[in-house]
Structures are given as structure tokens and as C-alpha cells.
């Protein structure tokens, strides 16, 4: 992470070999496990995700630990941080009166010209921690393209672009979102007009540059590179795309890396970094926020749909404004969408088998409060900032604790409260224990009224049959199979290439 020769350290990283922590973490207090049913042997992923081909998540290793103390001497207002007056005013008009911890610690270092690696919990204001210093510099010397922000998912890129536009409105900030699923010609044209800030997913920006090498020139003076959700960007299959991106950026620039979770590759990157880098870690590696209540329900075989309907039926009574239901596979996501429709419950779904316009429209309907339930794969697990989300349900407990942290971080944002409930079947118990070990907490059981859970059993089982029929009739089963076949072909090609 040195200012000169940025690209090199990223490119020497090898892929993580396992999804477990590299070394035991001494900081987390061992806690006795409460009495639980014994785990079933070999807790493979739920049916569809075992091949990985229908899953939208990306596994990587993680670390664990205790929070560090806040720095009492740190400046207490945005003005104290050295930001221009117009930015202090914008923050105030957006309800941001005092900087959060990650902002207090990172903004002055970013303004001083340092590279910054910031690890802080979900919903703690990381976006402003990197956006405000960029906008401050743009206010002094507005030119395009001053900053390239790379983030792993399209929805997150769209959200970041919106946040940049809101914070940069007094500047008349021009911000382009270069994301897959939309007209690439229009995006290439937009890029050639040199917007101040480009927010992109790695694949789309690399494709735009590869298709028209002249476009690389728009980044010739770029001063800032941001990797948001940096552990995911670095650890996922984006290596080729990152090479293209680094090749067209000037060596002399600042790099900001932000995430809620740390990975081995990010840690190696830190170790490789020179003196001119600042590292802020609100805690070592892995943490959920204090204001989040975390529960689980032990689900009998065949009971997931019934328990889901039970929880959704209690939303009003429990003052839950909106809920996200996370599943492991695109198939389950679409299936639950049909199931809830059959049962007359208003919901939208978000997964990568859907066209991008339908993905964004689903998210818009959920964000605007038209629909209170979003069913989603891990494409929605990172970064999305929706203040009304009071409940996260892990319909399928994630296979990797890092995904758990990001999923439950969709609620209890910016010091608000929130509840997460994880469904745990007999074969998921090991996964639950892994998550508990990693977040350093034991979760309580969520008390269900069994009579209420089973009250609509006939209706739910009928809807289940109909939803499964629709999956086949409307071609979703074929889509799932096509994806699996494609994945197998890609893996075979990759193996051949490596040989
Ligand atoms: P982020 O972690 O960047 O997604 O931010 C989470 C939420 O916190 C967003 O809704 C921000 O608008 C809000 N936020 C960020 N910084 C502050 C602040 N200093 N004071 C109050 N809210 C903030």
C-alpha cells in the first residue's frame, strides 16, 4: 500500500487456501457453550449451495478479536478534522453533526496525504470517512477523474454514487456509476466526459478500459483510489480486473481501503505497506455492533417456511418496519419470492439470476418502504444502508462467519437497535458455533409460540408445492442448472490453463 508503485503489492497475493482463520486468536475470551442439540455429521451447505454454482457469496479467511479503545484526544467535530467549511455545512444538513470514530481517526490522515486502511463495524460511517477527504480536495481543485471508487456489487456502487452526489452537491459534483447490467456505451461516453468521481464494479470498469484503451487516459491524473469492502474486492475473483485498473492509474496517488472485516490478504497488504500508510482498526478483525440482538431458532426438518411465515406475521406487533431474509442460493431466493406471493405476503427478491433493472427496481421498492420484506442472497449482504431494516433473518445460516457479520450489519446501523434471527437446522449447528466463536458471543434462542407457527401449515405446504411448480414452469430450474454447468466449464478451463 505504498504511494508509489501501488499495483505491485496487490498482484503478488495468492488466493487464500482455506476459509478458516490462519491462527488461533488469543483475544477472544473462551465462553462455555450453552447446552445445544448435538451437531449432525458433515454439515454440508444447504442443497443448492454445495456446488457453489448458485451461491452469490464469496468465502475468504477472517480474524477475530477485541475492540480497541477510542482515542480520547481525537478531534470532536468535523471542523476540527480540517475539512472545508462547505463540507462541515453539508454534513450538518445531512444530520451528521459529529464525526464517528472511524471518521475522526481516518479523515485527518487522509487529508495529510496518507494511504488509509480502515476497518470498522458495519454502519459506522465508513463511506463518509473516505468520501469527505476526496471532496475536500476536489473543492480546492475540481477536475476529472479525481477519484476511482471500486466496490464489489452493483447495488453498492449505485448507493455509493448517490452518497457522493449528496455530499458533493454544493460542488455540482459529477459522479458516474460504471456498473454491469446497464448500457456500457453510455457509460463509456460518460467516462470520456471526465466526471469528478467514478464509482465502479471491477468487472465493468475493466471491460470499459479494455474495449477502448483511450479511456484509460481519463485516469491519468487520478489522485484517489478507494477499494470499498476491500477484503471482498481483493480476495474475490477480481485479480484480472484489478490489474487493468492499476495499470491505468498513476503511481503517485492515495489509496483508501475500507471494510468491516479483515482478511489475510488485507493484513499482508498492510505488512507490505510503507511508512506513508495509516491503519485504523476499531477492533481486530471481527465484530457485530453492541446494539444488535442476535438470536437463533432451532428448526425441525421441513420447518423453515413455517417459521419464516410466523416471524413475518409478527412484524407489525413487534414494531418491525422492514426485514431482510438472507438465503444461500439464487434458487431459494426465487422460490421464497414465489412462496410469499402465493401466501399473499408482500416481498421482493434480489439475486444474481435477475436482470439488473429488476434488481435495482426490487431494491428501490424495498428502500422506499413500498414493500416491507426483501429476500436476498449475499449480493445484498454488504454495505447497503437502509435505515428502516429492524430485522435480519438468516433463513440459511451462512457458511462463512464473515458473511454473517455483513448480513446482520444491514440492521442496527449508526447506533440504532436491531434484531437478527438465524435458522439453525440439525446440520447447521457447527456453523452456528463457528459464527459464535468468531463474533465472541453466544446467541440466545428466540422463543416461538409453536401453536402459532403451525397454525397455517396446510396453507403453507400448499403454497410450497405451487411455488416449486412455478420454479420449473417459469424456467428458473433451467437457469440454476445452466449456471452450474457454466461454473463447471469455467473451472475445467481454469484447471487446464493452470496445467
Ligand atoms: P456507512 O457505514 O457509511 O454506510 O454509514 C451508515 C449510516 O450512518 C449512513 O446512513 C450515514 O448517513 C450515517 N452516518 C455516517 N456518518 C455519520 C455521522 N457522523 N453522524 C450521523 N450519521 C452518520
Coordinates of C-alpha atoms and ligand atoms in Angstrom, one line a residue:
X1 CA 0.0 0.0 0.0
X2 CA 2.8 2.4 -0.8
X3 CA 2.1 5.7 -2.5
X4 CA 4.5 4.8 -5.3
X5 CA 4.0 1.6 -7.2
X6 CA 0.6 0.8 -5.8
X7 CA -0.2 -2.0 -8.1
X8 CA 2.6 -4.3 -7.2
X9 CA 1.6 -5.5 -3.7
X10 CA -1.9 -6.4 -4.8
X11 CA -0.7 -8.5 -7.7
X12 CA 1.7 -10.7 -5.7
X13 CA -1.1 -12.0 -3.4
X14 CA -2.0 -15.6 -3.8
X15 CA -5.6 -16.8 -3.1
X16 CA -6.4 -17.9 0.4
X17 CA -6.2 -21.6 0.8
X18 CA -8.8 -22.1 3.4
X19 CA -11.8 -20.3 4.8
X20 CA -10.7 -20.7 8.4
X21 CA -8.6 -18.3 10.4
X22 CA -4.9 -18.8 9.9
X23 CA -4.0 -18.8 13.6
X24 CA -5.9 -19.0 16.9
X25 CA -6.9 -15.6 18.3
X26 CA -5.9 -15.1 21.9
X27 CA -8.0 -12.0 22.4
X28 CA -11.4 -13.6 22.5
X29 CA -12.5 -15.0 25.8
X30 CA -13.4 -18.6 25.6
X31 CA -17.0 -19.0 26.8
X32 CA -18.8 -22.1 27.8
X33 CA -21.2 -23.2 25.1
X34 CA -24.8 -23.5 26.2
X35 CA -26.4 -26.9 26.0
X36 CA -27.4 -27.5 22.4
X37 CA -28.5 -30.4 20.3
X38 CA -25.5 -32.3 19.0
X39 CA -24.4 -31.3 15.5
X40 CA -25.3 -33.7 12.8
X41 CA -22.2 -35.1 10.9
X42 CA -20.7 -33.2 8.0
X43 CA -22.8 -30.1 7.8
X44 CA -22.6 -29.5 4.1
X45 CA -24.1 -26.4 2.8
X46 CA -27.8 -26.3 2.0
X47 CA -28.7 -28.3 -1.0
X48 CA -28.0 -25.8 -3.8
X49 CA -25.0 -24.1 -2.4
X50 CA -22.9 -27.2 -2.1
X51 CA -21.8 -26.9 -5.7
X52 CA -21.2 -23.2 -5.1
X53 CA -22.7 -22.5 -8.5
X54 CA -25.9 -21.0 -7.4
X55 CA -24.5 -19.0 -4.5
X56 CA -23.9 -15.3 -4.5
X57 CA -21.3 -15.3 -1.7
X58 CA -17.5 -15.3 -1.8
X59 CA -15.7 -17.2 1.0
X60 CA -12.4 -16.0 2.5
X61 CA -10.4 -16.3 5.7
X62 CA -11.1 -14.0 8.7
X63 CA -9.6 -13.0 12.0
X64 CA -11.0 -12.3 15.4
X65 CA -10.5 -10.1 18.4
X66 CA -11.5 -7.4 20.9
X67 CA -12.2 -3.8 20.2
X68 CA -9.5 -1.3 20.9
X69 CA -10.2 1.9 22.9
X70 CA -11.2 5.1 21.2
X71 CA -8.6 7.9 21.2
X72 CA -9.8 10.4 23.7
X73 CA -7.5 13.1 22.2
X74 CA -9.0 12.8 18.8
X75 CA -10.8 15.9 17.4
X76 CA -14.5 16.0 18.2
X77 CA -16.2 18.0 15.4
X78 CA -16.0 17.9 11.6
X79 CA -14.4 21.4 11.6
X80 CA -11.7 20.1 14.0
X81 CA -10.8 17.4 11.4
X82 CA -9.6 20.0 9.0
X83 CA -12.4 19.7 6.5
X84 CA -13.6 22.8 4.5
X85 CA -16.4 24.8 5.9
X86 CA -18.7 23.9 3.0
X87 CA -18.3 20.2 3.9
X88 CA -19.0 20.8 7.5
X89 CA -22.2 22.5 6.5
X90 CA -23.2 19.7 4.1
X91 CA -22.5 17.1 6.9
X92 CA -24.7 19.2 9.3
X93 CA -27.5 19.5 6.7
X94 CA -27.4 15.6 6.3
X95 CA -27.8 15.1 10.0
X96 CA -24.1 14.3 10.6
X97 CA -23.2 16.6 13.4
X98 CA -20.3 14.8 15.0
X99 CA -17.8 12.5 13.3
X100 CA -17.9 8.9 14.2
X101 CA -14.9 7.1 15.5
X102 CA -13.7 5.8 12.1
X103 CA -14.2 9.3 10.6
X104 CA -12.3 11.0 13.5
X105 CA -9.4 8.6 13.1
X106 CA -9.1 8.4 9.3
X107 CA -10.1 11.8 7.9
X108 CA -7.2 13.8 9.3
X109 CA -4.7 11.1 8.0
X110 CA -6.4 11.1 4.6
X111 CA -6.2 14.9 4.4
X112 CA -2.5 14.7 5.4
X113 CA -1.9 12.7 2.2
X114 CA -1.6 9.2 3.7
X115 CA -2.9 6.0 2.5
X116 CA -5.6 4.7 4.8
X117 CA -6.8 1.2 5.7
X118 CA -9.9 1.5 7.9
X119 CA -11.6 -1.5 9.5
X120 CA -14.7 -0.5 11.4
X121 CA -18.0 -2.1 12.2
X122 CA -21.0 -2.1 9.8
X123 CA -23.0 1.1 9.7
X124 CA -20.2 3.1 11.4
X125 CA -19.9 5.8 8.7
X126 CA -17.0 4.4 6.6
X127 CA -18.3 5.9 3.4
X128 CA -18.0 9.5 4.7
X129 CA -14.6 8.6 6.1
X130 CA -13.2 8.2 2.6
X131 CA -15.7 10.5 0.6
X132 CA -15.2 13.6 2.7
X133 CA -11.4 13.9 2.2
X134 CA -11.8 13.3 -1.5
X135 CA -14.5 16.0 -1.8
X136 CA -12.3 18.4 0.3
X137 CA -9.5 18.1 -2.3
X138 CA -12.0 18.4 -5.1
X139 CA -13.3 21.6 -3.6
X140 CA -9.7 23.0 -3.8
X141 CA -9.0 21.7 -7.3
X142 CA -12.0 20.4 -9.2
X143 CA -11.0 18.1 -12.1
X144 CA -12.0 14.8 -13.5
X145 CA -11.4 12.0 -12.9
X146 CA -10.0 12.8 -9.4
X147 CA -11.2 9.6 -7.7
X148 CA -12.0 6.0 -8.7
X149 CA -14.0 4.0 -6.1
X150 CA -14.2 0.3 -6.7
X151 CA -16.8 -1.8 -4.8
X152 CA -17.8 -5.5 -5.3
X153 CA -21.6 -5.2 -6.1
X154 CA -23.7 -3.2 -8.4
X155 CA -26.2 -2.1 -5.8
X156 CA -23.5 -0.9 -3.5
X157 CA -21.9 1.0 -6.4
X158 CA -25.2 2.7 -7.1
X159 CA -25.6 3.6 -3.4
X160 CA -22.1 5.0 -3.1
X161 CA -22.6 7.2 -6.2
X162 CA -25.8 8.6 -4.6
X163 CA -23.9 9.3 -1.4
X164 CA -21.1 11.1 -3.3
X165 CA -23.6 13.2 -5.2
X166 CA -25.4 14.1 -1.9
X167 CA -22.2 15.1 -0.1
X168 CA -20.8 16.8 -3.2
X169 CA -23.9 18.7 -4.2
X170 CA -22.5 22.2 -3.4
X171 CA -19.7 21.5 -5.8
X172 CA -22.0 20.4 -8.6
X173 CA -20.2 17.1 -8.3
X174 CA -20.3 14.9 -11.4
X175 CA -20.2 11.3 -10.4
X176 CA -20.5 8.3 -12.8
X177 CA -21.6 4.8 -11.7
X178 CA -19.9 2.3 -14.1
X179 CA -21.7 -0.9 -13.2
X180 CA -22.6 -4.1 -15.0
X181 CA -26.2 -4.7 -16.3
X182 CA -26.5 -1.3 -17.9
X183 CA -25.6 0.2 -21.3
X184 CA -21.8 0.1 -21.5
X185 CA -21.7 2.5 -24.4
X186 CA -23.5 5.2 -22.4
X187 CA -21.0 4.6 -19.6
X188 CA -18.0 4.8 -21.9
X189 CA -19.4 8.1 -23.2
X190 CA -19.9 9.3 -19.6
X191 CA -16.4 8.3 -18.7
X192 CA -14.9 10.2 -21.7
X193 CA -16.6 13.4 -20.3
X194 CA -14.3 13.0 -17.2
X195 CA -16.7 13.1 -14.2
X196 CA -15.1 14.1 -10.9
X197 CA -15.7 10.7 -9.3
X198 CA -16.2 7.3 -10.9
X199 CA -17.8 4.5 -8.8
X200 CA -17.4 1.2 -10.4
X201 CA -17.6 -2.6 -10.0
X202 CA -14.3 -4.2 -11.0
X203 CA -15.6 -6.2 -14.0
X204 CA -17.4 -3.3 -15.7
X205 CA -14.6 -0.7 -15.4
X206 CA -12.0 -3.2 -16.6
X207 CA -14.2 -4.1 -19.6
X208 CA -14.7 -0.4 -20.5
X209 CA -11.0 0.2 -20.4
X210 CA -10.2 -3.0 -22.4
X211 CA -12.7 -2.1 -25.0
X212 CA -11.4 1.4 -25.5
X213 CA -7.8 1.8 -24.4
X214 CA -8.2 5.6 -24.9
X215 CA -10.5 5.6 -21.8
X216 CA -7.5 4.7 -19.7
X217 CA -6.3 8.2 -20.2
X218 CA -9.1 9.7 -18.2
X219 CA -7.4 8.3 -15.1
X220 CA -4.0 9.8 -15.9
X221 CA -4.3 12.4 -13.1
X222 CA -6.4 10.4 -10.7
X223 CA -5.4 11.2 -7.1
X224 CA -7.5 8.7 -5.1
X225 CA -8.2 5.0 -5.4
X226 CA -10.8 3.6 -3.0
X227 CA -11.5 -0.1 -2.5
X228 CA -14.7 -0.3 -0.6
X229 CA -15.4 -3.7 1.0
X230 CA -11.7 -4.1 0.3
X231 CA -11.4 -7.6 1.7
X232 CA -14.0 -8.8 -0.7
X233 CA -12.5 -6.9 -3.7
X234 CA -9.0 -8.2 -3.0
X235 CA -10.0 -11.8 -2.1
X236 CA -12.6 -12.4 -4.8
X237 CA -12.0 -13.3 -8.4
X238 CA -11.2 -9.8 -9.4
X239 CA -7.5 -10.1 -9.9
X240 CA -7.5 -9.7 -13.7
X241 CA -9.8 -6.7 -13.4
X242 CA -7.7 -5.1 -10.7
X243 CA -4.6 -5.5 -12.9
X244 CA -6.3 -3.5 -15.7
X245 CA -7.4 -0.8 -13.2
X246 CA -4.0 -0.4 -11.5
X247 CA -2.2 -0.2 -14.9
X248 CA -4.1 2.9 -15.9
X249 CA -3.8 4.7 -12.6
X250 CA -0.8 7.0 -11.8
X251 CA 1.7 5.6 -9.3
X252 CA 1.6 8.7 -7.2
X253 CA -1.8 8.7 -5.6
X254 CA -3.6 7.9 -2.3
X255 CA -5.2 4.6 -1.7
X256 CA -8.1 4.1 0.8
X257 CA -9.1 0.6 1.8
X258 CA -12.3 0.2 3.9
X259 CA -14.2 -2.8 5.2
X260 CA -15.9 -4.2 8.3
X261 CA -13.9 -7.4 8.1
X262 CA -10.2 -8.1 7.8
X263 CA -8.8 -10.9 5.7
X264 CA -5.3 -12.4 5.4
X265 CA -4.7 -10.7 2.1
X266 CA -5.6 -7.3 3.6
X267 CA -3.3 -8.0 6.5
X268 CA -0.5 -8.9 4.1
X269 CA -1.1 -5.8 2.2
X270 CA -0.7 -3.8 5.4
X271 CA 2.5 -5.6 6.3
X272 CA 3.8 -4.7 2.8
X273 CA 2.9 -1.0 3.1
X274 CA 5.5 1.7 3.6
X275 CA 5.6 4.4 6.3
X276 CA 3.1 6.5 4.5
X277 CA 0.1 4.4 5.4
X278 CA -2.3 4.7 8.3
X279 CA -4.1 1.7 9.7
X280 CA -7.2 2.2 11.8
X281 CA -8.8 -0.9 13.2
X282 CA -11.8 -0.4 15.5
X283 CA -11.3 -4.0 16.6
X284 CA -9.2 -6.8 15.5
X285 CA -11.0 -8.3 12.6
X286 CA -14.4 -9.4 13.5
X287 CA -17.3 -7.7 15.4
X288 CA -21.0 -7.2 15.4
X289 CA -22.4 -4.0 16.9
X290 CA -23.5 -3.8 20.6
X291 CA -26.9 -2.5 19.7
X292 CA -27.7 -5.7 17.7
X293 CA -29.7 -8.5 19.5
X294 CA -28.6 -11.9 18.0
X295 CA -30.9 -14.9 18.3
X296 CA -31.3 -18.3 16.7
X297 CA -34.2 -20.7 16.3
X298 CA -33.6 -24.4 16.2
X299 CA -35.7 -25.5 13.2
X300 CA -37.0 -29.0 12.8
X301 CA -36.7 -30.6 9.3
X302 CA -39.3 -29.1 7.0
X303 CA -39.9 -26.2 9.3
X304 CA -38.2 -23.3 7.7
X305 CA -41.1 -21.9 5.6
X306 CA -43.5 -22.2 8.6
X307 CA -41.1 -20.3 10.9
X308 CA -40.5 -17.6 8.2
X309 CA -44.2 -17.0 7.9
X310 CA -44.6 -16.9 11.6
X311 CA -41.8 -14.2 12.0
X312 CA -43.1 -12.1 9.1
X313 CA -46.7 -12.3 10.5
X314 CA -45.4 -10.8 13.8
X315 CA -43.6 -7.8 12.2
X316 CA -46.4 -5.3 12.9
X317 CA -46.9 -6.5 16.5
X318 CA -43.1 -6.3 17.1
X319 CA -42.8 -2.9 15.6
X320 CA -40.5 -4.1 12.8
X321 CA -40.6 -1.8 9.9
X322 CA -38.8 -3.9 7.4
X323 CA -36.9 -7.1 7.2
X324 CA -34.2 -8.8 5.1
X325 CA -34.3 -12.5 4.7
X326 CA -30.9 -13.9 3.6
X327 CA -30.6 -17.2 1.8
X328 CA -27.6 -19.1 0.4
X329 CA -28.7 -19.6 -3.2
X330 CA -30.4 -17.8 -6.1
X331 CA -32.8 -20.8 -6.3
X332 CA -34.0 -20.5 -2.7
X333 CA -34.3 -16.7 -3.2
X334 CA -36.6 -17.0 -6.2
X335 CA -38.5 -19.9 -4.5
X336 CA -39.3 -17.8 -1.4
X337 CA -40.3 -14.9 -3.6
X338 CA -42.9 -17.2 -5.2
X339 CA -43.9 -18.8 -1.9
X340 CA -44.6 -15.4 -0.2
X341 CA -46.5 -14.3 -3.3
X342 CA -48.7 -17.5 -3.1
X343 CA -49.3 -16.7 0.6
X344 CA -50.3 -13.1 -0.2
X345 CA -47.3 -11.5 1.6
X346 CA -45.7 -8.5 0.0
X347 CA -42.0 -9.1 -0.7
X348 CA -39.3 -8.5 -3.4
X349 CA -36.2 -10.6 -4.1
X350 CA -32.6 -9.7 -5.1
X351 CA -30.2 -12.3 -6.6
X352 CA -27.9 -12.5 -9.5
X353 CA -30.1 -14.6 -11.8
X354 CA -32.3 -11.5 -12.1
X355 CA -31.8 -8.8 -14.8
X356 CA -30.1 -5.7 -13.3
X357 CA -33.0 -3.4 -14.0
X358 CA -35.2 -5.8 -12.0
X359 CA -32.6 -6.0 -9.2
X360 CA -32.5 -2.2 -8.8
X361 CA -36.2 -1.9 -9.1
X362 CA -36.7 -4.5 -6.3
X363 CA -34.2 -2.7 -4.1
X364 CA -35.9 0.6 -4.8
X365 CA -39.3 -0.7 -3.8
X366 CA -37.8 -2.1 -0.6
X367 CA -35.8 1.0 0.3
X368 CA -38.7 3.4 -0.3
X369 CA -40.9 1.4 2.0
X370 CA -43.4 0.2 -0.6
X371 CA -42.5 -3.4 0.3
X372 CA -41.5 -4.4 3.8
X373 CA -39.6 -7.7 3.1
X374 CA -36.5 -8.2 0.9
X375 CA -35.4 -11.8 0.2
X376 CA -31.7 -11.7 -0.9
X377 CA -28.6 -13.7 -1.5
X378 CA -25.2 -12.4 -0.3
X379 CA -25.3 -9.8 -3.2
X380 CA -27.2 -7.7 -0.6
X381 CA -25.0 -8.6 2.4
X382 CA -22.5 -5.8 2.2
X383 CA -22.7 -2.1 2.6
X384 CA -26.4 -1.5 1.8
X385 CA -27.6 1.3 4.1
X386 CA -31.4 1.1 4.7
X387 CA -32.4 2.7 7.9
X388 CA -35.8 1.0 8.3
X389 CA -34.3 -2.5 8.5
X390 CA -35.1 -3.7 12.0
X391 CA -34.8 -7.4 11.4
X392 CA -32.4 -9.7 9.5
X393 CA -33.4 -13.3 9.2
X394 CA -30.7 -15.9 8.2
X395 CA -33.1 -18.4 6.6
X396 CA -29.9 -20.3 5.7
X397 CA -27.1 -19.7 8.1
X398 CA -24.1 -18.5 6.0
X399 CA -21.2 -21.0 5.5
X400 CA -18.6 -18.4 6.4
X401 CA -18.8 -16.2 9.6
X402 CA -17.5 -13.2 7.6
X403 CA -20.8 -13.3 5.6
X404 CA -22.7 -13.4 8.8
X405 CA -21.1 -10.2 10.0
X406 CA -22.0 -8.3 6.9
X407 CA -25.5 -9.7 6.7
X408 CA -26.6 -8.8 10.2
X409 CA -24.9 -5.4 9.7
X410 CA -27.8 -4.5 7.5
X411 CA -29.7 -3.7 10.7
X412 CA -28.6 -1.8 13.9
X413 CA -26.9 0.8 11.8
X414 CA -25.5 4.1 13.0
X415 CA -26.0 3.2 16.7
X416 CA -29.7 2.2 16.3
X417 CA -31.1 -1.1 17.6
X418 CA -31.8 -4.2 15.5
X419 CA -32.5 -7.9 15.7
X420 CA -31.0 -10.9 13.8
X421 CA -32.6 -14.3 13.9
X422 CA -30.7 -17.3 12.4
X423 CA -32.5 -20.5 11.4
X424 CA -30.4 -23.5 12.6
X425 CA -31.2 -27.0 11.5
X426 CA -29.6 -30.0 13.0
X427 CA -26.9 -30.0 10.4
X428 CA -26.2 -26.2 10.8
X429 CA -25.2 -26.4 14.4
X430 CA -21.5 -26.5 13.7
X431 CA -21.9 -23.4 11.5
X432 CA -23.7 -21.6 14.3
X433 CA -20.9 -22.4 16.7
X434 CA -18.3 -21.1 14.3
X435 CA -20.2 -17.8 13.9
X436 CA -20.5 -17.5 17.7
X437 CA -16.8 -18.3 18.1
X438 CA -15.9 -15.6 15.6
X439 CA -18.1 -12.9 17.0
X440 CA -17.1 -13.8 20.5
X441 CA -20.7 -14.2 21.8
X442 CA -23.3 -16.9 22.5
X443 CA -26.7 -16.2 21.0
X444 CA -30.0 -16.8 22.8
X445 CA -32.8 -18.9 21.5
X446 CA -35.7 -17.0 20.1
X447 CA -38.9 -18.1 21.8
X448 CA -41.6 -19.2 19.3
X449 CA -45.2 -20.0 20.0
X450 CA -45.3 -23.4 18.4
X451 CA -49.1 -23.3 18.0
X452 CA -48.9 -20.1 16.1
X453 CA -46.0 -21.4 14.0
X454 CA -48.0 -24.4 12.8
X455 CA -51.4 -22.7 12.6
X456 CA -51.3 -22.2 8.8
X457 CA -49.5 -25.5 8.0
X458 CA -51.9 -26.6 5.3
X459 CA -51.8 -23.3 3.5
X460 CA -48.0 -23.1 3.7
X461 CA -47.5 -26.6 2.4
X462 CA -49.8 -26.0 -0.5
X463 CA -48.0 -22.7 -1.3
X464 CA -44.8 -24.6 -1.2
X465 CA -46.0 -27.1 -3.9
X466 CA -47.2 -24.2 -6.1
X467 CA -44.0 -22.2 -5.7
X468 CA -41.9 -25.3 -6.7
X469 CA -44.1 -25.8 -9.7
X470 CA -43.6 -22.1 -10.7
X471 CA -39.9 -22.6 -10.4
X472 CA -40.0 -25.3 -13.1
X473 CA -42.7 -23.7 -15.3
X474 CA -41.0 -20.3 -15.4
X475 CA -37.6 -21.6 -16.3
X476 CA -35.8 -21.0 -13.0
X477 CA -34.7 -24.6 -12.5
X478 CA -33.2 -24.4 -16.0
X479 CA -31.4 -21.2 -15.1
X480 CA -29.9 -22.8 -12.0
X481 CA -28.8 -25.8 -14.0
X482 CA -27.2 -23.6 -16.7
X483 CA -25.3 -21.7 -14.1
X484 CA -24.0 -24.9 -12.5
X485 CA -22.9 -26.2 -16.0
X486 CA -21.2 -22.9 -16.8
X487 CA -19.4 -22.9 -13.5
X488 CA -18.1 -26.5 -14.1
X489 CA -16.9 -25.4 -17.6
X490 CA -15.1 -22.4 -16.2
X491 CA -13.4 -24.5 -13.5
X492 CA -12.3 -27.1 -16.1
X493 CA -10.9 -24.3 -18.3
X494 CA -9.1 -22.7 -15.3
X495 CA -7.6 -26.1 -14.3
X496 CA -6.4 -26.7 -17.9
X497 CA -4.9 -23.2 -18.0
X498 CA -3.1 -23.8 -14.8
X499 CA -1.6 -27.1 -16.0
Ligands
LIG1 P1 -22.0 3.8 6.3 O1 -21.3 2.9 7.4 O2 -21.0 4.7 5.6 O3 -22.8 3.0 5.4 O4 -23.0 4.8 7.1 C1 -24.0 4.3 7.9 C2 -25.1 5.4 8.2 O5 -24.6 6.3 9.1 C3 -25.5 6.2 6.9 O6 -26.9 6.3 6.9 C4 -24.8 7.5 7.1 O7 -25.6 8.6 6.6 C5 -24.8 7.6 8.6 N1 -23.7 8.5 9.1 C6 -22.4 8.5 8.7 N2 -21.6 9.3 9.4 C7 -22.4 9.9 10.3 C8 -22.2 10.8 11.4 N3 -21.0 11.4 11.6 N4 -23.3 11.1 12.2 C9 -24.5 10.5 12.0 N5 -24.8 9.6 11.0 C10 -23.7 9.3 10.2

